[in-house]
PDB file of C-alpha atoms in Angstrom:
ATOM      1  CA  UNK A 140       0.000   0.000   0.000  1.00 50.00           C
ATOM      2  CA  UNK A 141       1.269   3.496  -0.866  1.00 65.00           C
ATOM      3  CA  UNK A 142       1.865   5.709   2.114  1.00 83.00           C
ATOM      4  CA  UNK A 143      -0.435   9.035   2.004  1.00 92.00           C
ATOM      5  CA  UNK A 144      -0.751  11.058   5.212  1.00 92.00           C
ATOM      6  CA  UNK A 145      -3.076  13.374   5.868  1.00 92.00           C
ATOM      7  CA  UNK A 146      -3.295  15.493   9.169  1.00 82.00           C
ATOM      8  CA  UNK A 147      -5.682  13.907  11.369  1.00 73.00           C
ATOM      9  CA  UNK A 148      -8.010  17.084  12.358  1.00 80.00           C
ATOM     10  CA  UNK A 149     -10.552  17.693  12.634  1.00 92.00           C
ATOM     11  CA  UNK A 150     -10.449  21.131  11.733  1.00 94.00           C
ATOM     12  CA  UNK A 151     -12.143  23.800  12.435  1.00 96.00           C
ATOM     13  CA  UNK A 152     -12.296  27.457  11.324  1.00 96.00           C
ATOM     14  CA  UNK A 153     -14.541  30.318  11.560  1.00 97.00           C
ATOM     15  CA  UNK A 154     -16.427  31.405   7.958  1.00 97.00           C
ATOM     16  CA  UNK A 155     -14.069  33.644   5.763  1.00 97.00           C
ATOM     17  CA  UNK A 156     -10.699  32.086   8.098  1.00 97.00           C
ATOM     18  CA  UNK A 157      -8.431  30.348   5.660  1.00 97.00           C
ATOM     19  CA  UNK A 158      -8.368  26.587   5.871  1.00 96.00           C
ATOM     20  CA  UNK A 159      -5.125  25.080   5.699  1.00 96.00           C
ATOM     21  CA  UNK A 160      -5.071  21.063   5.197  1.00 97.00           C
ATOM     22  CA  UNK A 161      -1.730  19.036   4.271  1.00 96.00           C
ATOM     23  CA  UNK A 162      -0.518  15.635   2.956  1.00 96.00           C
ATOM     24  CA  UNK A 163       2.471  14.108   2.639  1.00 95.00           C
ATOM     25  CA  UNK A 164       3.449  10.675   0.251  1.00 93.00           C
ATOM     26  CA  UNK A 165       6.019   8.505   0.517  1.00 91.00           C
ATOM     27  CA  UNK A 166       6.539   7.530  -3.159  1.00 86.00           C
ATOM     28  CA  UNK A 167       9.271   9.803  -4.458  1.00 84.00           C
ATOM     29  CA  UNK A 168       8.128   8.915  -7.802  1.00 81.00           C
ATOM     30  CA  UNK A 169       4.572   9.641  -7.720  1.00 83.00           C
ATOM     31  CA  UNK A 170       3.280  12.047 -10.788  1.00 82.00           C
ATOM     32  CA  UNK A 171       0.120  13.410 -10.062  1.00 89.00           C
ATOM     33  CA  UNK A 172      -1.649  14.658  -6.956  1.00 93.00           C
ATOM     34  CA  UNK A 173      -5.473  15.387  -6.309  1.00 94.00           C
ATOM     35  CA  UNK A 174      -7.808  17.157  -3.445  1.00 96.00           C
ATOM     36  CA  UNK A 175     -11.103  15.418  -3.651  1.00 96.00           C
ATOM     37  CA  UNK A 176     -13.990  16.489  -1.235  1.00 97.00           C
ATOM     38  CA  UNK A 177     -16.731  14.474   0.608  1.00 95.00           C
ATOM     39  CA  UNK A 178     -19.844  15.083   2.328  1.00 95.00           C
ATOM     40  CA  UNK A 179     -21.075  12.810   4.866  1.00 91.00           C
ATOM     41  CA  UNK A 180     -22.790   9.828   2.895  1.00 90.00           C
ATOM     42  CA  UNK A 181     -21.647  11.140  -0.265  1.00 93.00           C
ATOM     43  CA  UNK A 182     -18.828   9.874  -3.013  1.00 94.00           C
ATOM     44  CA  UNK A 183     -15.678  11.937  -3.282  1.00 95.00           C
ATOM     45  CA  UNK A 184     -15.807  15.280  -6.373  1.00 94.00           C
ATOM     46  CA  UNK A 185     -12.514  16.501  -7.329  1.00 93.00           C
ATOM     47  CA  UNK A 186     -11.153  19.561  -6.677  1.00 94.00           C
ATOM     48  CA  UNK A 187      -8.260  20.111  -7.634  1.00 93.00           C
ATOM     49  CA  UNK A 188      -5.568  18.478  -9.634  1.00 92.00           C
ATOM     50  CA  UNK A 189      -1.742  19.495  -9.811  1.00 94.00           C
ATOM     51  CA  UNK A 190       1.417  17.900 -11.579  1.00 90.00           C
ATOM     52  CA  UNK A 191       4.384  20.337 -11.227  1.00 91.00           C
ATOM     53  CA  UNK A 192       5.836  22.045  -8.478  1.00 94.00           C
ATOM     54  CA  UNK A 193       4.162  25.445  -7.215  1.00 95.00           C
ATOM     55  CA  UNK A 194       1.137  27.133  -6.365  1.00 96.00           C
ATOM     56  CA  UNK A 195      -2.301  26.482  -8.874  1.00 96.00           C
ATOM     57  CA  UNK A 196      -5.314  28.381  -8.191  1.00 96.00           C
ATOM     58  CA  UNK A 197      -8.700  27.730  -8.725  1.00 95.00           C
ATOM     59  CA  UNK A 198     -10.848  30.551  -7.298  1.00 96.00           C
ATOM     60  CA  UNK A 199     -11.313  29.893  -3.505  1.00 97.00           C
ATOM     61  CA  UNK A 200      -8.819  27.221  -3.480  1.00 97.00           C
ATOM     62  CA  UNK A 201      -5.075  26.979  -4.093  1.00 98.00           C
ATOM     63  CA  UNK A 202      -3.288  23.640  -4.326  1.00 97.00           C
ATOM     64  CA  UNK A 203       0.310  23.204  -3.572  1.00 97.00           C
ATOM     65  CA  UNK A 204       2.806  20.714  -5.004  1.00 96.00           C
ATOM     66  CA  UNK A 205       6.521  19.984  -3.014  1.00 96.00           C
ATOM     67  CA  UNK A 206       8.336  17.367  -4.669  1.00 93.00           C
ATOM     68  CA  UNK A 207      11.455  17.408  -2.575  1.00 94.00           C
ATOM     69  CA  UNK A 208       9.479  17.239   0.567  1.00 94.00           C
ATOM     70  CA  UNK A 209       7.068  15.038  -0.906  1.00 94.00           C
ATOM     71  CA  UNK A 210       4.202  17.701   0.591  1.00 95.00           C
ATOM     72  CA  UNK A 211       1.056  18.554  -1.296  1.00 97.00           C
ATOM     73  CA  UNK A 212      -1.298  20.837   0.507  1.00 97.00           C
ATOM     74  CA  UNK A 213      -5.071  22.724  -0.189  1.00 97.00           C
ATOM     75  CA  UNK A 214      -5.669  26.192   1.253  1.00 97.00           C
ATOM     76  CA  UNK A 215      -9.209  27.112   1.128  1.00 97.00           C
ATOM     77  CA  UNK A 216      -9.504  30.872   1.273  1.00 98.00           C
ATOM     78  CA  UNK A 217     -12.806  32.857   2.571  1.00 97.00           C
ATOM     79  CA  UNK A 218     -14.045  29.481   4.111  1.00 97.00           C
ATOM     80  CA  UNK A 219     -17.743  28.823   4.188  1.00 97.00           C
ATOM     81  CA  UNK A 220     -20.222  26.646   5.868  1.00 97.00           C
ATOM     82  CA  UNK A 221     -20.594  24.768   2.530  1.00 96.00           C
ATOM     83  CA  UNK A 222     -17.068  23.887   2.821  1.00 97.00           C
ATOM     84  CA  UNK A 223     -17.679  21.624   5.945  1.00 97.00           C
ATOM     85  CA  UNK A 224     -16.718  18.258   4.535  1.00 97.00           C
ATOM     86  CA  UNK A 225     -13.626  15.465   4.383  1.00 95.00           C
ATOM     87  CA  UNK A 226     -10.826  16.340   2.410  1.00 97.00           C
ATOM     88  CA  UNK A 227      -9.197  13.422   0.636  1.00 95.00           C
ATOM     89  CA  UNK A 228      -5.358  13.919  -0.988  1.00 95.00           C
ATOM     90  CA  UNK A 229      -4.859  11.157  -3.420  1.00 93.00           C
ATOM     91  CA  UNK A 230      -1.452  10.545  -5.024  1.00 91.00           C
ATOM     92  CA  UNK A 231      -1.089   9.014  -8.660  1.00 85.00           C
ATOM     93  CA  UNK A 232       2.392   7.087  -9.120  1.00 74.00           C
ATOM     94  CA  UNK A 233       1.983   7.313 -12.680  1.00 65.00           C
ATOM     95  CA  UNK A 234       4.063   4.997 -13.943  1.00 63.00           C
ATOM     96  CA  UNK A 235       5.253   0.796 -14.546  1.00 60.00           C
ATOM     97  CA  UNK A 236       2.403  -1.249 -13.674  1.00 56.00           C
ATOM     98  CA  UNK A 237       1.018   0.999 -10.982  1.00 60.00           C
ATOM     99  CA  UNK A 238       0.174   3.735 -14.055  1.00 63.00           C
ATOM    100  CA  UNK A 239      -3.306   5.274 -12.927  1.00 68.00           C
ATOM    101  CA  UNK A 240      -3.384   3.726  -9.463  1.00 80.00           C
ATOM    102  CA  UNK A 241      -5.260   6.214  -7.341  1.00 85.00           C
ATOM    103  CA  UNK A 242      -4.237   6.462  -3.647  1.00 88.00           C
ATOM    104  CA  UNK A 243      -5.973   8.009  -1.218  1.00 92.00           C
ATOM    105  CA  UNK A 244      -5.533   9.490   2.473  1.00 93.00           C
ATOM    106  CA  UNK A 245      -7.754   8.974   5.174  1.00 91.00           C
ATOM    107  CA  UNK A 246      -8.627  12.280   4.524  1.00 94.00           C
ATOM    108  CA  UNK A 247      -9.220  15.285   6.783  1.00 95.00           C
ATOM    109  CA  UNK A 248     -12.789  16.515   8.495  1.00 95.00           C
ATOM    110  CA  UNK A 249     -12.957  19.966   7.840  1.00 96.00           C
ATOM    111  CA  UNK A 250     -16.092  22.195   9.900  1.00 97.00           C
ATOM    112  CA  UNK A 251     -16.702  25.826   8.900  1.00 97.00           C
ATOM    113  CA  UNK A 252     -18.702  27.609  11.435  1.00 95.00           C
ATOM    114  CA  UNK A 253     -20.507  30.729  10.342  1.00 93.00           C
TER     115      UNK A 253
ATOM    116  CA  UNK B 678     -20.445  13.743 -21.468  1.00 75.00           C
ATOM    117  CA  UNK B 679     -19.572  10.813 -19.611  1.00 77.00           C
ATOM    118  CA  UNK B 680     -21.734   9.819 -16.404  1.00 88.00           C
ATOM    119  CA  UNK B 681     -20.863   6.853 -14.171  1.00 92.00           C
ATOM    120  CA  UNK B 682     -23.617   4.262 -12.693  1.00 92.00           C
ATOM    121  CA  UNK B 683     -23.577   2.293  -9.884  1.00 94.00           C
ATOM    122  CA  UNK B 684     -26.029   0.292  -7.923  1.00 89.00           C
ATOM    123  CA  UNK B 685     -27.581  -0.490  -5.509  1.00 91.00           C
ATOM    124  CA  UNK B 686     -26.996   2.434  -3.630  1.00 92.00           C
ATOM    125  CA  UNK B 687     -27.909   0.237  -0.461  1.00 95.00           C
ATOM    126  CA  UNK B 688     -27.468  -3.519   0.386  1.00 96.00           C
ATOM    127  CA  UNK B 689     -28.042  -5.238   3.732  1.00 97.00           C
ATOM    128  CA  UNK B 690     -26.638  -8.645   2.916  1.00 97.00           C
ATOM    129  CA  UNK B 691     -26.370 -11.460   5.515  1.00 98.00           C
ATOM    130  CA  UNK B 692     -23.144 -13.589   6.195  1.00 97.00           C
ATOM    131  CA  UNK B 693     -22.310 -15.963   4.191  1.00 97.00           C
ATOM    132  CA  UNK B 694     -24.555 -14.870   0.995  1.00 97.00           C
ATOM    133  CA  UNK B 695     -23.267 -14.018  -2.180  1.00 97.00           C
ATOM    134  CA  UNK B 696     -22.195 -10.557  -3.594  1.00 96.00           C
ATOM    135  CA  UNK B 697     -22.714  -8.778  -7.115  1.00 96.00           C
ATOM    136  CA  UNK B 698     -22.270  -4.951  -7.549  1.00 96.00           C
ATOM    137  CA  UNK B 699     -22.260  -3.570 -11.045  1.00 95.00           C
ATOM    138  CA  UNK B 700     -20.850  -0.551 -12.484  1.00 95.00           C
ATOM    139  CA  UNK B 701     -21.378   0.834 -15.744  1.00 96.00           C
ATOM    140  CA  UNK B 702     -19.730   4.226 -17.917  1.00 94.00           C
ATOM    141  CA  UNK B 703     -21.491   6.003 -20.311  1.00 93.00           C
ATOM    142  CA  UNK B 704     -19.267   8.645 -22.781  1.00 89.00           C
ATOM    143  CA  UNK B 705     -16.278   7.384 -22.706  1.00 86.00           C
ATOM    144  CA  UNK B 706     -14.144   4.767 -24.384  1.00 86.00           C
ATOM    145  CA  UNK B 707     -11.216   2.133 -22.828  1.00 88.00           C
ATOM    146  CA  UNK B 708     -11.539   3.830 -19.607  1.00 90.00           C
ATOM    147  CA  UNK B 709      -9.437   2.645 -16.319  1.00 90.00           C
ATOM    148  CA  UNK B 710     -12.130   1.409 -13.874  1.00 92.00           C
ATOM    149  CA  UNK B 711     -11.728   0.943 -10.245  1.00 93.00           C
ATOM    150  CA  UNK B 712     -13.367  -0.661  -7.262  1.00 95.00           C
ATOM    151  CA  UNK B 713     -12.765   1.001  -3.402  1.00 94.00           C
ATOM    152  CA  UNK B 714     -13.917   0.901  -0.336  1.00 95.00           C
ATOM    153  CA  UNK B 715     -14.443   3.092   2.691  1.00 94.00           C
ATOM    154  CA  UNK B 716     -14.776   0.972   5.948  1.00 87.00           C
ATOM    155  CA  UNK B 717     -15.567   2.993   8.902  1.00 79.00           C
ATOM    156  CA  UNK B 718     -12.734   4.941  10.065  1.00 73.00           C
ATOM    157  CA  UNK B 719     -10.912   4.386   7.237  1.00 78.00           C
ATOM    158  CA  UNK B 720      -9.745   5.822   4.368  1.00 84.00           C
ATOM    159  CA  UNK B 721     -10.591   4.946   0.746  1.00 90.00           C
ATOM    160  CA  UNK B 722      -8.833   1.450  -0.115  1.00 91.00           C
ATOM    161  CA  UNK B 723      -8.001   0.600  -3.573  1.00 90.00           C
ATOM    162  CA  UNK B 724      -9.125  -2.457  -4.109  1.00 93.00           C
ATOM    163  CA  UNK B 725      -9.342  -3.497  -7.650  1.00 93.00           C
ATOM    164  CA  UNK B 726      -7.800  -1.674 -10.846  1.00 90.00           C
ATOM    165  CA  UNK B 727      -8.615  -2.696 -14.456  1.00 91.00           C
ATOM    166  CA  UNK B 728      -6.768  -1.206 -17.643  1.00 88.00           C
ATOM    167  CA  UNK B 729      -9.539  -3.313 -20.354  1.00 91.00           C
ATOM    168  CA  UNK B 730     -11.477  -5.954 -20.843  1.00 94.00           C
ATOM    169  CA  UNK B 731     -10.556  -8.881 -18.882  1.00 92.00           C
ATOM    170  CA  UNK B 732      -7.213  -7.156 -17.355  1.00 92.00           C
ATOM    171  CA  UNK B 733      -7.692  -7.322 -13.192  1.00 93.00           C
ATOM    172  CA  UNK B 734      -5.299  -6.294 -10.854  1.00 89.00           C
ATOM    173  CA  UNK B 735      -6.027  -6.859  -7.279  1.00 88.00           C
ATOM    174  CA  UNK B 736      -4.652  -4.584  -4.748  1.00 83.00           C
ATOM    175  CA  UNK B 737      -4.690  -6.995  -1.577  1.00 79.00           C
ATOM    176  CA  UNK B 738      -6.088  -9.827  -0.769  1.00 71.00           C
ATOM    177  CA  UNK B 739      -9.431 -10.524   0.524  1.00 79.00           C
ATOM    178  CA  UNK B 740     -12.714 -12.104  -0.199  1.00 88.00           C
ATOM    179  CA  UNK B 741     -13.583 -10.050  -2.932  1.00 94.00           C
ATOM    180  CA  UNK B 742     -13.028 -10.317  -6.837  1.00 95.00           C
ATOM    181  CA  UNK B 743     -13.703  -8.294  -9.962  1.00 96.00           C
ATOM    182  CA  UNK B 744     -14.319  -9.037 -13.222  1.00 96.00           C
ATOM    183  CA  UNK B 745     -14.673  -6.735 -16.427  1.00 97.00           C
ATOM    184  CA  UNK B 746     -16.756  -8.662 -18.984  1.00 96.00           C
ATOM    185  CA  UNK B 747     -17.458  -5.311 -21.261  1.00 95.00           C
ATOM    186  CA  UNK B 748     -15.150  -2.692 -22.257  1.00 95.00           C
ATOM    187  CA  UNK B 749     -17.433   0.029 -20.016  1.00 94.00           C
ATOM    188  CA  UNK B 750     -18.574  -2.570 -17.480  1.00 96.00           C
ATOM    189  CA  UNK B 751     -16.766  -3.655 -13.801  1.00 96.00           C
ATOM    190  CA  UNK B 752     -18.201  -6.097 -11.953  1.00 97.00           C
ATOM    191  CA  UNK B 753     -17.308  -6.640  -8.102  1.00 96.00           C
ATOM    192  CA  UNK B 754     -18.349 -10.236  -6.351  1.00 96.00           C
ATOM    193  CA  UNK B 755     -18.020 -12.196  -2.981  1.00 96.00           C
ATOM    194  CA  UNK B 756     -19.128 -15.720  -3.069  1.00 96.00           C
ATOM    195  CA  UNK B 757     -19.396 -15.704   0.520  1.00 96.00           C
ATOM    196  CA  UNK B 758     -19.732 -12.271   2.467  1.00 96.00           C
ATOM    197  CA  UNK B 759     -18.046 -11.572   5.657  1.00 95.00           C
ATOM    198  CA  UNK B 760     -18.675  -9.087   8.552  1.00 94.00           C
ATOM    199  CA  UNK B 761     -15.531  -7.103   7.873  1.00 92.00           C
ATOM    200  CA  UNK B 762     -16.671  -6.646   4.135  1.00 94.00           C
ATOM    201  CA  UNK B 763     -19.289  -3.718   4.902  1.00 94.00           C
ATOM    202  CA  UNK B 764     -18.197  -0.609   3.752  1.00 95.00           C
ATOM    203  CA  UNK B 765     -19.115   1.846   1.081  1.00 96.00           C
ATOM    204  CA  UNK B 766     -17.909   0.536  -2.149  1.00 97.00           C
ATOM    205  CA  UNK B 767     -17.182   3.048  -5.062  1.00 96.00           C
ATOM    206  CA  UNK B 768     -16.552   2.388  -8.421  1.00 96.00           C
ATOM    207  CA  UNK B 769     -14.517   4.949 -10.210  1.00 93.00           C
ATOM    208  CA  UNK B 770     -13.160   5.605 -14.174  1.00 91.00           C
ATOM    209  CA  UNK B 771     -10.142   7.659 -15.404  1.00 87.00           C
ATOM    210  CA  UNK B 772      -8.892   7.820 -18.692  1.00 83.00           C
ATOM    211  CA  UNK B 773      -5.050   7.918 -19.556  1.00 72.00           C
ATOM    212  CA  UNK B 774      -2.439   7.103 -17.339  1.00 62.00           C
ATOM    213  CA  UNK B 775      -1.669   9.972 -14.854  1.00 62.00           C
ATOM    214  CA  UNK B 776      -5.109  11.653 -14.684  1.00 74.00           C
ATOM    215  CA  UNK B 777      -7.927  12.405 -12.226  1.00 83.00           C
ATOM    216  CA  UNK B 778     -10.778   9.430 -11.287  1.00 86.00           C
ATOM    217  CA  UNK B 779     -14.006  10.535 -11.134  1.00 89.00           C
ATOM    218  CA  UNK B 780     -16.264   8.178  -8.585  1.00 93.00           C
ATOM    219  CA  UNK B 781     -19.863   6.542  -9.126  1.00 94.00           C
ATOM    220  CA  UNK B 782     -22.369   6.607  -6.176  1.00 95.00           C
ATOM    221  CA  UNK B 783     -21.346   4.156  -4.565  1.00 95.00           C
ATOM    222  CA  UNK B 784     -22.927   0.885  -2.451  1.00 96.00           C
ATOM    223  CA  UNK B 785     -23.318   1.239   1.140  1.00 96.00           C
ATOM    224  CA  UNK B 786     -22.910  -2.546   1.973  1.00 96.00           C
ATOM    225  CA  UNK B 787     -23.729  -4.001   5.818  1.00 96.00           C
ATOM    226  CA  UNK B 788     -23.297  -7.348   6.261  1.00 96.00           C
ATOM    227  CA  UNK B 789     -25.358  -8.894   9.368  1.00 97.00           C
TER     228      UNK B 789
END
């Protein structure tokens, strides 16, 4: 099984706080990272997607990719109550026979309180 | 566009009985399909991975298999269930080798 660590939370921030949530892989090879979220009872929607090192944005949310420390992490800015939901990194190794292989986190609870 | 369909969305299934959850794809050709599940507690668990039409790759052992009889079909079965296979099982599809996987319903199994 391919290592991806998520912190634990649960988390909690006030509406319009930035939420900060991090993961970390142990595959030094692996290509492609993803934030998916998930509401209670509900299947994981992507995100966010990112490949190369840096910042992307995507209007509230801004993933960010560190190869050398292996460290992906989602910052959610102006939080809202509709944000309240589990936050799943997934890691893509991308290559050899495990090319596509999704793996997840255990994800992290997230709670946005107006 | 493509959609993703999975059922049943529910299943109360009693020890010992046998298991069949289908997924199908809709808009897409050759896709990667995948079975997971999400015990309680736990994170999502790969558990099956399948590149095309009769090509299964099982991430860890367990009473489960998978078959893929049609190019946009994935099949997952149990001959015999056991307590520890409740979850919530999701079927997912991606397309290429390094992309995202986007995730069907899913089956919210309990086994009594």
């Amino acid at each position: 099984q391919k290592e991806v660590e998520q912190n634990s939370g649960p988390l909690s921030v006030p509406e319009g706080a930035i939420a900060s949530l991090n993961c970390t892989y142990s595959d030094r090879g692996s290509q492609s990272f993803f934030w998916y979220r998930q509401y209670s009872g509900k299947s994981p929607e992507l995100i966010m997607f990112i490949y190369s090192n840096g910042d992307k944005e995507d209007g509230r949310f801004t993933a960010q990719l560190n190869k050398a420390s292996q460290y992906v992490s989602l910052l959610i800015r102006d939080s809202q109550p509709s944000d309240s939901a589990t936050y799943l990194c997934a890691v893509n190794l991308g290559r050899g026979s495990t090319l596509g292989r999704l793996y997840f986190g255990r994800g992290t609870q997230l709670t946005v309180w107006p | 566009s493509q959609t993703i369909h999975q059922w049943p969305a529910t299943l109360v299934q009693p020890v010992g009985s046998p298991l069949s959850l289908e997924c199908t794809v809709e808009g897409t050709s050759n896709p990667n399909l995948y079975w997971y599940r999400q015990a309680a507690g736990r994170g999502l668990q790969l558990l099956f991975y399948s590149v095309g039409i009769g090509q299964i790759s099982s991430e860890v052992p367990q009473n489960l298999s998978a078959s893929r009889p049609q190019d946009r079909q994935f099949i997952l079965s149990s001959k015999k269930l056991l307590l520890s296979d409740s979850g919530f099982y999701l079927c997912a599809w991606s397309v290429g080798g390094n992309t995202e996987a986007f995730f069907g319903q899913g089956t919210r199994l309990t086994v009594v």
